[in-house]
Amino acid sequence: MSAPDEFEQIARLFRPLTRGAAEAFDLLDDAAAIPSRPGFDLVVTKDALVAGVHFQPDDPPDIVARKLLRSNLSDLAAKGAEPYGYFLMTAWPAGFGWKQRQEFARGLDEDGLAFDVILLGGDTVSTPGPLMVSMTLLGWVPSGTMIRRGGAKAGDLLLVSGPIGDGWLDWGPGWGQLDRRWLPDAHRLPNPRLDLREALRAHASAAADVSDGLVADAGHIALASGLGLRLDLERMPLSKPARAWLATQDDQVAALLSLATGGDDYEIVCTAPADHPELIGLTVIGEMVEGEGIEVRVGDQVIDPGQGGWTHK
Amino acid sequence: MSAPDEFEQIARLFRPLTRGAAEAFDLLDDAAAIPSRPGFDLVVTKDALVAGVHFQPDDPPDIVARKLLRSNLSDLAAKGAEPYGYFLMTAWPAGFGWKQRQEFARGLDEDGLAFDVILLGGDTVSTPGPLMVSMTLLGWVPSGTMIRRGGAKAGDLLLVSGPIGDGWLDWGPGWGQLDRRWLPDAHRLPNPRLDLREALRAHASAAADVSDGLVADAGHIALASGLGLRLDLERMPLSKPARAWLATQDDQVAALLSLATGGDDYEIVCTAPADHPELIGLTVIGEMVEGEGIEVRVGDQVIDPGQGGWTHK
């Protein structure tokens, strides 16, 4: 079957993803109109994925779509925001046919329903380059309650919501170092920690999702807060497969640092006052201090984190 | 001079473009928080540009940036919205160095000031493909007053705000057909018709900007409104250089059709009731009718517009 024309493609691929929302005008307009919601702020985050940079060129299109939505949802989770809707940019390469586009849309449909977010608008272009997709995701928080990276205070504890390093082991620099059957599908389908929204809004002084790597994302909090931080990699929670992998490594410090700087974990790193132990289930891994910079330890040993995890992909 | 690291690049290239807006958190966060504005709707539009598809690969980076902002502003103008701020995605190819990035940011700075819009957030990635930039632009309208494509009524006049075809003559299929010195710099720097916002909100029943081509964009209005339209290409306003070019063409019908389907005009096509002649300065080029489809005429002659202008780039 040959591909329908551009208008028909938008109608068939993307219109169902609006689920009839009035603000999307059935995607027949070139803009959406979002009514103000008095008492709330609109939280907006944007993430782009490029084939060969952020995902494997042969990853199934529905998985790419779901990774795009979930990595953006992970940002919203860290901000304490309730997901609302998204704008989508797709740049299709010549070889990315109708069937693949349908699979891409199916992935968005599936996770759009699972996470209760709707498509609000976007733009579709063709490209001589690789597949590239970008999303602007919107969410709501009660006015003035967005959890910022910049809200940490000296003396706050540094906490993390779950295992670190599986993303790296599953892909990227860690690719091939591990029998993939050991791991959950960590890289391909991040699990945005939207379950933590209320607890974070109630207790966290600052938060970020762990996408660039734990050291980098904790560092973003320190930088934005005008503080330094101390971080002990021995306190970092690890999955069973990551612990098994770690046990096989000769250089424990280098191995821990790889896990802590690899990224794509999609857990939450946050700070909270030491007298607020309410962030139950989170693991204390360090503390915020006056000054600047990151002191990374493995137990008693101070190590050099190098540039690891500081650069965005 | 070597390029600064990723964080420093964002700080130096993009932070100044926020002009200190509280909602952008100095770009130290991974999200922006936009306070609700009771009584207003947020109008959101999104457009992407790819090197080799939407602009020449050797176009100066500041011109690319300004075209990106202006083509998005043109969408907002058609919606009757007051520009507010934007989210930016940049995908830099390996060869797109620090100096070029600075030029790109300079273009955004210049036009951001000229049109009073601020950067609110975004994402920067690298790509093995061509330069690609995408913008999600936000504007405000009083609640419920966004001018839609879908608001036209049968019997409404079809109007256009200025000369059609210069974009095509200057670039794209028309490239090389004309001494470029004849033309204003139509393609490279669209002039968003924000001056028409108030008049459109007061009098237009539907509107779109002419980016895909006059026939296509008028067709979008007809489709979204569930109507047909009649359009007379002889009534289409043309610039002096376009008239001079037209005079040299053997096939007048084909030439007019090229001008009417080329796109990148960034004028406004709109509809208004026949008893509302207040859209002064706009040219009546046709009317909306019951039914569906587009009847294109050149004076008394009905012509076949083919697929021209219906497909997005």
XYZ file of C-alpha atoms in Angstrom:
626
model
C 0.000 0.000 0.000
C 1.377 3.398 -0.931
C 1.544 6.157 1.639
C -1.319 8.665 1.812
C -0.578 12.349 1.152
C 0.733 14.652 3.865
C -2.658 15.855 5.091
C -4.070 12.371 5.162
C -0.963 11.139 7.004
C -1.451 13.729 9.730
C -5.147 12.841 9.957
C -4.504 9.122 10.194
C -1.275 9.018 12.210
C -1.651 11.891 14.592
C -5.249 13.102 14.874
C -6.268 10.055 16.987
C -3.532 11.008 19.475
C -5.369 14.245 20.334
C -8.264 12.096 21.596
C -10.670 14.836 20.488
C -9.187 17.548 22.734
C -10.803 20.906 21.830
C -7.503 22.757 22.185
C -5.928 20.760 19.293
C -8.638 21.623 16.702
C -8.319 18.109 15.196
C -4.830 19.195 13.989
C -6.575 21.115 11.184
C -5.125 24.367 12.483
C -1.477 25.419 12.645
C -1.717 26.282 16.328
C -3.278 25.055 19.545
C -5.074 27.268 22.077
C -4.570 26.328 25.724
C -6.942 27.950 28.211
C -5.309 29.415 31.301
C -5.806 27.435 34.470
C -5.914 29.987 37.281
C -3.921 28.879 40.301
C -1.598 26.740 38.197
C 1.652 27.193 36.302
C 2.329 25.471 33.015
C 5.599 23.512 33.245
C 7.270 23.080 29.857
C 10.149 20.780 28.991
C 11.720 19.864 25.661
C 13.827 16.884 24.624
C 15.006 15.715 21.223
C 16.248 12.288 20.103
C 18.467 11.618 17.079
C 19.000 8.163 15.529
C 22.562 7.011 16.126
C 23.035 9.508 18.971
C 20.211 8.830 21.441
C 18.886 5.523 20.138
C 20.005 2.729 17.854
C 19.088 3.316 14.196
C 17.419 -0.107 14.124
C 15.356 0.381 17.284
C 11.664 -0.304 16.555
C 9.815 2.988 15.800
C 7.217 2.444 18.533
C 10.017 2.068 21.090
C 11.613 5.314 19.875
C 8.274 7.093 20.249
C 7.732 5.734 23.727
C 11.294 6.604 24.774
C 10.732 10.167 23.540
C 7.528 10.551 25.522
C 8.891 8.825 28.611
C 12.159 10.755 28.736
C 10.137 13.989 28.601
C 7.726 12.666 31.251
C 10.749 11.925 33.432
C 11.640 15.632 33.318
C 8.083 16.534 34.349
C 8.195 14.009 37.200
C 11.304 15.711 38.594
C 9.488 19.051 38.474
C 6.526 17.629 40.428
C 4.202 18.379 37.507
C 1.029 16.615 36.374
C 1.419 15.627 32.696
C -0.986 17.352 30.291
C -0.074 17.278 26.582
C 2.669 17.592 24.012
C 3.786 19.154 20.754
C 5.659 16.834 18.426
C 8.226 17.465 15.707
C 9.097 14.544 13.453
C 11.812 14.686 10.796
C 11.346 11.595 8.602
C 14.260 10.344 6.495
C 13.411 9.218 2.955
C 13.566 5.544 3.914
C 11.197 5.896 6.868
C 8.012 4.606 5.265
C 4.322 4.590 6.007
C 4.440 1.362 8.013
C 7.230 2.689 10.247
C 5.372 5.959 10.737
C 2.309 3.995 11.793
C 4.409 2.074 14.302
C 5.819 5.338 15.646
C 2.288 6.718 16.102
C 1.164 3.462 17.718
C 3.899 3.806 20.351
C 2.747 7.340 21.149
C -0.862 6.207 21.274
C -0.071 3.397 23.681
C 1.974 5.486 26.122
C -0.212 8.564 25.645
C -3.079 6.497 27.030
C -0.931 4.906 29.745
C 0.282 8.283 31.015
C -2.868 10.241 30.162
C -1.252 12.842 27.882
C -2.603 14.098 24.559
C -1.046 15.408 21.381
C -1.751 19.144 21.031
C 0.045 20.013 17.761
C 3.382 19.915 15.986
C 5.235 19.908 12.726
C 6.256 17.144 10.336
C 9.177 17.641 7.966
C 11.371 15.498 5.760
C 15.123 15.312 6.226
C 18.106 14.038 4.248
C 19.605 13.125 7.637
C 18.743 10.457 10.219
C 15.389 10.079 11.957
C 14.983 12.855 14.480
C 12.104 13.541 16.835
C 11.548 16.342 19.314
C 8.849 16.885 21.899
C 7.702 19.892 23.899
C 5.827 18.437 26.852
C 3.470 20.453 29.060
C 2.329 19.782 32.604
C 0.633 21.632 35.444
C 1.709 22.471 38.987
C -0.073 24.603 41.597
C 1.278 28.159 41.140
C 4.828 28.606 42.327
C 5.352 24.962 43.345
C 7.497 23.682 40.461
C 10.503 21.918 42.002
C 13.553 23.649 40.626
C 17.115 22.508 40.242
C 18.116 25.702 42.017
C 16.318 25.282 45.365
C 18.841 23.252 47.387
C 20.272 24.641 50.650
C 23.609 23.904 52.290
C 23.141 20.960 54.651
C 20.361 19.367 52.580
C 20.675 15.636 52.006
C 21.174 14.360 48.466
C 18.876 11.438 47.626
C 18.222 9.186 44.685
C 15.009 7.273 43.902
C 16.343 3.996 42.526
C 19.100 1.985 40.874
C 21.774 3.816 38.920
C 23.862 2.512 36.022
C 21.491 0.099 34.279
C 20.986 2.580 31.438
C 24.729 2.686 30.861
C 25.131 -1.078 31.145
C 22.308 -1.596 28.674
C 23.535 0.831 26.049
C 26.081 3.458 25.202
C 29.626 3.019 26.534
C 28.509 -0.084 28.432
C 27.028 -1.725 25.352
C 28.323 -5.263 25.024
C 29.882 -5.377 28.510
C 26.978 -7.339 29.888
C 24.676 -10.167 28.945
C 21.574 -8.114 28.162
C 19.312 -10.829 29.540
C 20.484 -9.818 33.014
C 18.844 -6.464 32.721
C 15.347 -5.054 32.561
C 14.825 -3.056 29.360
C 16.190 0.003 31.098
C 17.406 2.040 28.185
C 14.683 1.334 25.733
C 11.770 2.129 28.010
C 12.484 4.548 30.809
C 9.980 4.432 33.631
C 9.239 8.054 34.557
C 8.874 8.353 38.335
C 5.573 10.208 38.240
C 4.618 8.259 41.382
C 6.996 10.520 43.327
C 5.372 13.816 42.262
C 3.411 14.500 45.428
C 6.227 13.475 47.781
C 8.721 15.602 45.859
C 6.440 18.641 45.852
C 5.870 18.227 49.584
C 9.457 17.619 50.687
C 12.153 18.142 48.042
C 14.058 21.424 47.936
C 15.469 20.653 44.439
C 15.210 17.797 41.939
C 16.308 16.613 38.494
C 15.873 13.386 36.588
C 18.966 11.248 36.039
C 19.358 11.399 32.279
C 22.887 12.769 31.786
C 24.300 10.623 34.613
C 24.025 10.797 38.401
C 27.182 12.867 38.897
C 26.184 15.308 36.155
C 22.560 15.692 37.210
C 23.448 16.086 40.902
C 26.015 18.604 39.672
C 23.281 20.513 37.811
C 21.426 20.869 41.118
C 24.581 22.106 42.868
C 25.372 24.580 40.073
C 21.828 25.951 39.870
C 21.677 26.220 43.671
C 25.045 27.952 43.949
C 26.404 25.177 46.163
C 28.880 22.327 46.226
C 28.049 18.708 46.931
C 29.557 15.548 48.390
C 28.550 12.243 46.875
C 29.518 8.719 47.989
C 29.326 6.187 45.174
C 29.308 3.307 47.666
C 25.892 4.470 48.851
C 24.471 4.485 45.321
C 21.637 1.957 44.879
C 22.394 -0.707 42.263
C 20.232 -3.321 40.590
C 21.035 -7.011 41.094
C 22.507 -7.305 37.558
C 24.602 -4.170 38.092
C 25.939 -5.600 41.372
C 26.739 -8.855 39.587
C 28.575 -6.950 36.846
C 30.413 -4.830 39.419
C 31.645 -7.994 41.189
C 33.423 -9.028 37.975
C 35.326 -5.738 37.598
C 38.990 -5.373 38.592
C 38.868 -1.624 39.115
C 35.946 -1.015 41.480
C 36.370 2.750 41.531
C 36.380 3.045 37.735
C 33.413 0.698 37.501
C 31.348 2.653 40.050
C 32.216 5.856 38.253
C 31.030 4.392 34.951
C 27.685 3.517 36.511
C 27.420 6.974 38.084
C 28.199 8.895 34.910
C 26.548 6.819 32.193
C 23.092 8.350 32.256
C 19.691 7.235 30.947
C 18.645 6.014 34.403
C 15.458 8.094 34.596
C 15.391 7.947 38.366
C 15.091 11.167 40.382
C 17.983 12.829 42.202
C 16.801 15.363 44.732
C 17.666 17.264 47.860
C 15.721 17.639 51.097
C 16.365 19.152 54.524
C 17.997 16.637 56.870
C 15.045 16.920 59.278
C 12.585 15.828 56.544
C 12.995 12.080 56.301
C 9.630 11.747 54.504
C 11.010 10.864 51.107
C 10.532 7.213 51.961
C 12.165 4.709 49.687
C 14.788 7.158 48.498
C 18.434 6.521 49.270
C 20.682 9.136 50.852
C 23.882 9.329 48.789
C 25.399 12.614 49.874
C 24.824 16.171 51.006
C 24.896 19.748 49.772
C 27.674 21.986 51.086
C 28.711 25.630 50.907
C 31.075 26.461 48.056
C 31.117 24.892 44.640
C 32.140 21.723 42.795
C 31.516 18.048 43.378
C 33.471 15.911 45.793
C 33.014 12.307 44.711
C 33.951 9.615 47.216
C 34.006 5.858 47.282
C 33.687 5.331 51.009
C 36.692 7.135 52.524
C 38.512 7.636 49.235
C 38.081 10.914 47.322
C 38.225 10.243 43.585
C 38.480 12.365 40.453
C 35.212 12.213 38.512
C 36.898 13.786 35.470
C 34.529 15.211 32.902
C 32.294 12.154 33.175
C 28.668 12.890 32.728
C 29.054 16.634 32.357
C 28.462 16.862 28.667
C 25.094 16.391 27.068
C 24.747 13.963 24.236
C 39.588 29.818 20.197
C 38.211 26.413 21.089
C 34.548 25.997 21.922
C 33.486 26.107 25.580
C 31.834 23.006 27.086
C 28.148 22.291 26.717
C 27.035 24.086 29.872
C 29.141 27.108 29.127
C 27.816 27.166 25.554
C 24.235 27.293 26.799
C 25.155 30.010 29.269
C 26.925 32.131 26.684
C 24.821 31.506 23.593
C 21.336 31.206 24.956
C 21.030 32.593 28.502
C 21.174 36.213 27.251
C 18.172 35.462 25.021
C 15.972 34.928 28.087
C 16.610 38.570 29.036
C 16.379 37.577 32.700
C 12.799 36.262 32.515
C 11.941 34.563 35.835
C 10.074 31.733 34.065
C 13.276 30.561 32.304
C 15.366 30.113 35.509
C 18.499 31.327 33.653
C 18.290 28.050 31.647
C 19.801 26.293 34.683
C 16.693 24.140 34.996
C 15.382 21.542 32.568
C 11.936 23.127 32.459
C 10.252 26.510 32.407
C 7.254 27.494 34.555
C 4.728 29.788 32.884
C 2.203 31.436 35.197
C -1.406 31.284 34.051
C -2.812 34.527 32.715
C -6.505 34.484 33.616
C -8.679 35.711 30.754
C -6.156 34.628 28.135
C -5.402 31.517 26.114
C -1.885 30.447 25.307
C -1.517 29.990 21.534
C 1.212 27.490 20.636
C 2.723 26.873 17.216
C 5.684 24.764 16.118
C 7.826 24.895 13.004
C 11.060 23.131 12.100
C 13.675 23.989 9.464
C 16.139 21.537 7.910
C 19.230 22.561 5.927
C 18.800 21.629 2.273
C 15.022 21.349 2.651
C 13.857 24.677 4.081
C 16.965 26.782 3.635
C 20.198 26.687 1.678
C 22.995 24.844 3.508
C 25.243 27.895 3.029
C 22.741 30.451 4.328
C 24.328 32.529 7.116
C 23.410 31.084 10.555
C 21.926 34.360 11.808
C 19.588 34.427 8.803
C 18.505 30.843 9.501
C 17.753 31.773 13.123
C 15.774 34.824 12.096
C 13.841 32.875 9.469
C 12.964 30.269 12.101
C 11.667 32.879 14.515
C 9.884 34.884 11.834
C 8.160 31.917 10.205
C 6.808 30.940 13.617
C 5.788 34.549 14.334
C 3.928 34.517 11.024
C 1.808 31.634 12.330
C 1.064 33.594 15.496
C 0.129 36.668 13.456
C -2.471 34.627 11.558
C -3.941 33.479 14.873
C -4.252 37.068 16.112
C -1.899 36.315 19.011
C 0.528 38.562 20.874
C 4.012 36.980 20.775
C 5.386 35.911 24.166
C 8.302 33.452 24.140
C 9.769 30.332 22.606
C 11.377 26.959 23.213
C 14.260 26.110 20.906
C 15.685 22.807 19.716
C 19.002 22.946 17.885
C 20.640 19.900 16.285
C 24.210 20.916 15.445
C 26.146 18.936 12.825
C 29.790 18.184 13.630
C 31.049 20.946 11.337
C 28.836 23.651 12.840
C 31.376 25.344 15.051
C 31.380 27.809 17.906
C 31.540 30.855 15.649
C 28.534 29.698 13.639
C 26.611 28.942 16.815
C 27.359 32.440 18.038
C 26.033 33.855 14.763
C 22.896 31.753 15.115
C 22.329 33.090 18.648
C 23.011 36.634 17.459
C 20.224 36.330 14.880
C 17.795 35.185 17.568
C 18.917 37.973 19.865
C 18.384 40.609 17.194
C 14.912 39.488 16.166
C 13.946 38.498 19.706
C 14.446 42.151 20.651
C 12.765 43.440 17.488
C 9.649 41.336 18.058
C 9.782 41.368 21.883
C 9.920 37.606 22.432
C 12.138 35.761 24.896
C 13.747 32.358 24.992
C 12.086 30.193 27.659
C 13.941 26.883 27.325
C 14.888 24.115 24.945
C 17.249 21.320 24.087
C 20.573 21.196 22.248
C 21.727 17.957 20.623
C 24.353 16.893 18.129
C 23.459 15.181 14.867
C 25.304 13.256 12.156
C 22.786 14.840 9.736
C 22.319 18.388 8.460
C 21.669 21.445 10.644
C 18.130 21.290 11.961
C 16.312 23.742 14.191
C 12.832 23.626 15.649
C 10.864 26.191 17.623
C 7.760 26.020 19.775
C 6.471 29.595 19.904
C 3.952 30.821 22.477
C 1.622 33.801 22.301
C -1.434 35.128 24.109
C -4.971 35.928 22.972
C -7.976 36.977 25.048
C -9.819 33.745 25.970
C -11.630 32.134 23.063
C -10.520 34.696 20.451
C -7.814 32.754 18.590
C -8.576 33.018 14.884
C -8.907 29.480 13.622
C -8.566 28.012 10.178
C -11.940 26.410 10.727
C -14.120 29.496 11.296
C -15.075 30.462 7.717
C -18.752 30.570 6.648
C -20.217 30.077 3.184
C -20.441 33.480 1.467
C -17.392 34.885 3.298
C -14.898 36.739 1.145
C -11.375 35.331 0.775
C -8.689 38.004 1.230
C -4.931 38.182 1.145
C -2.704 40.742 2.881
C 0.038 41.322 0.288
C 2.052 40.146 -2.688
C 2.171 36.435 -3.463
C 4.921 34.528 -5.272
C 8.075 36.407 -4.265
C 9.064 33.579 -1.930
C 8.869 31.109 -4.812
C 10.680 33.401 -7.230
C 13.440 33.940 -4.705
C 13.989 30.308 -3.820
C 12.763 26.767 -4.251
C 11.326 25.765 -7.629
C 11.739 29.351 -8.845
C 15.388 29.500 -7.895
C 17.431 30.854 -10.769
C 14.421 31.947 -12.824
C 14.907 35.528 -11.804
C 17.646 38.045 -11.247
C 17.613 38.077 -7.448
C 18.423 41.778 -7.396
C 14.866 42.405 -8.553
C 13.458 41.118 -5.337
C 13.336 42.093 -1.718
C 14.917 39.418 0.454
C 11.566 37.656 0.649
C 12.590 34.123 1.404
C 15.439 34.797 3.694
C 13.628 37.154 6.008
C 9.882 36.763 6.150
C 8.060 39.764 7.542
C 5.420 38.398 9.930
C 2.245 40.465 9.598
C 1.819 41.097 13.309
C 0.515 44.546 12.383
C -2.733 42.856 11.289
C -3.415 41.115 14.619
C -6.061 43.485 15.932
C -7.861 43.838 12.610
C -7.901 40.078 12.115
C -9.228 39.439 15.617
C -11.932 42.040 15.099
C -13.080 41.037 11.611
C -11.656 37.761 10.244
C -13.701 34.563 10.513
C -10.670 32.383 9.646
C -7.002 32.951 8.824
C -3.726 31.224 7.996
C -0.311 32.449 6.997
C 0.828 31.777 3.430
C 3.725 29.408 3.984
C 2.794 26.316 1.952
C 1.449 28.403 -0.939
C -1.675 30.532 -1.411
C -3.755 27.744 -2.962
C -2.733 25.256 -0.255
C -3.206 27.618 2.663
C -6.565 28.883 1.417
C -7.398 25.204 0.934
C -6.494 24.513 4.573
C -9.068 27.111 5.610
C -11.709 25.539 3.350
C -10.967 22.030 4.626
C -10.953 23.025 8.295
C -14.176 25.003 7.786
C -15.927 22.176 5.920
C -16.405 24.384 2.852
C -15.283 24.827 -0.720
C -13.701 27.952 -2.148
C -13.382 29.884 -5.392
C -10.131 31.706 -6.045
C -9.235 33.992 -8.982
C -5.486 34.167 -9.619
C -5.909 37.336 -11.690
C -6.949 39.150 -8.514
C -3.859 37.998 -6.617
C -1.603 40.916 -5.581
C 1.877 40.747 -7.111
C 5.063 42.691 -6.427
C 6.576 44.798 -9.177
C 9.383 42.248 -9.802
C 6.845 39.413 -9.912
C 4.760 41.348 -12.460
C 7.894 41.980 -14.518
C 8.739 38.264 -14.398
C 5.157 37.319 -15.287
C 5.280 39.571 -18.354
C 8.173 37.490 -19.725
C 6.328 34.164 -19.407
C 4.699 32.430 -22.389
C 2.200 30.428 -20.355
C 0.443 32.973 -18.143
C -1.770 30.407 -16.440
C 1.133 28.143 -15.506
C 3.136 31.143 -14.329
C 0.314 32.459 -12.108
C -0.157 28.992 -10.715
C 3.534 28.767 -9.858
C 3.315 32.031 -7.945
C 0.152 30.874 -6.177
C 1.518 27.500 -5.103
C 5.172 28.229 -4.333
C 4.821 29.230 -0.701
C 7.086 31.122 1.710
C 5.125 34.354 1.194
C 4.348 34.933 4.881
C 1.366 37.105 4.062
C -2.028 36.339 5.648
C -4.899 34.674 3.805
C -8.182 35.112 5.647
C -11.931 35.149 5.319
C -14.449 37.761 6.454
C -18.180 38.318 6.029
C -18.977 40.284 2.845
C -20.608 43.042 4.929
C -17.369 43.594 6.906
C -15.149 45.611 4.588
C -12.953 46.704 7.509
C -9.915 44.656 6.607
C -8.494 47.664 4.817
C -5.509 47.086 2.617
C -6.330 43.443 2.055
C -7.218 42.237 -1.431
C -10.334 40.187 -2.156
C -9.290 37.180 -4.224
C -12.261 34.855 -3.903
C -15.063 33.545 -1.734
C -16.054 30.587 0.399
C -18.856 28.365 -0.923
C -20.902 25.397 0.251
C -19.457 21.995 -0.620
C -15.781 21.106 -0.806
C -12.698 21.537 -3.002
C -11.014 24.508 -4.586
C -12.112 26.088 -7.853
C -9.132 28.011 -9.196
C -9.827 30.544 -11.946
C -7.789 32.902 -14.043
C -10.485 35.431 -14.845
C -13.241 33.442 -16.604
C -11.143 30.336 -17.134
C -11.332 27.475 -14.604
C -7.939 25.782 -14.317
C -6.623 22.621 -12.713
C -4.387 23.448 -9.745
C -3.106 19.861 -9.615
C -1.446 18.903 -6.374
C 0.440 22.196 -6.278
C 1.039 23.512 -2.839
C -0.842 20.770 -1.053
C 2.127 18.938 0.320
C 4.260 20.213 3.138
C 7.969 20.351 2.722
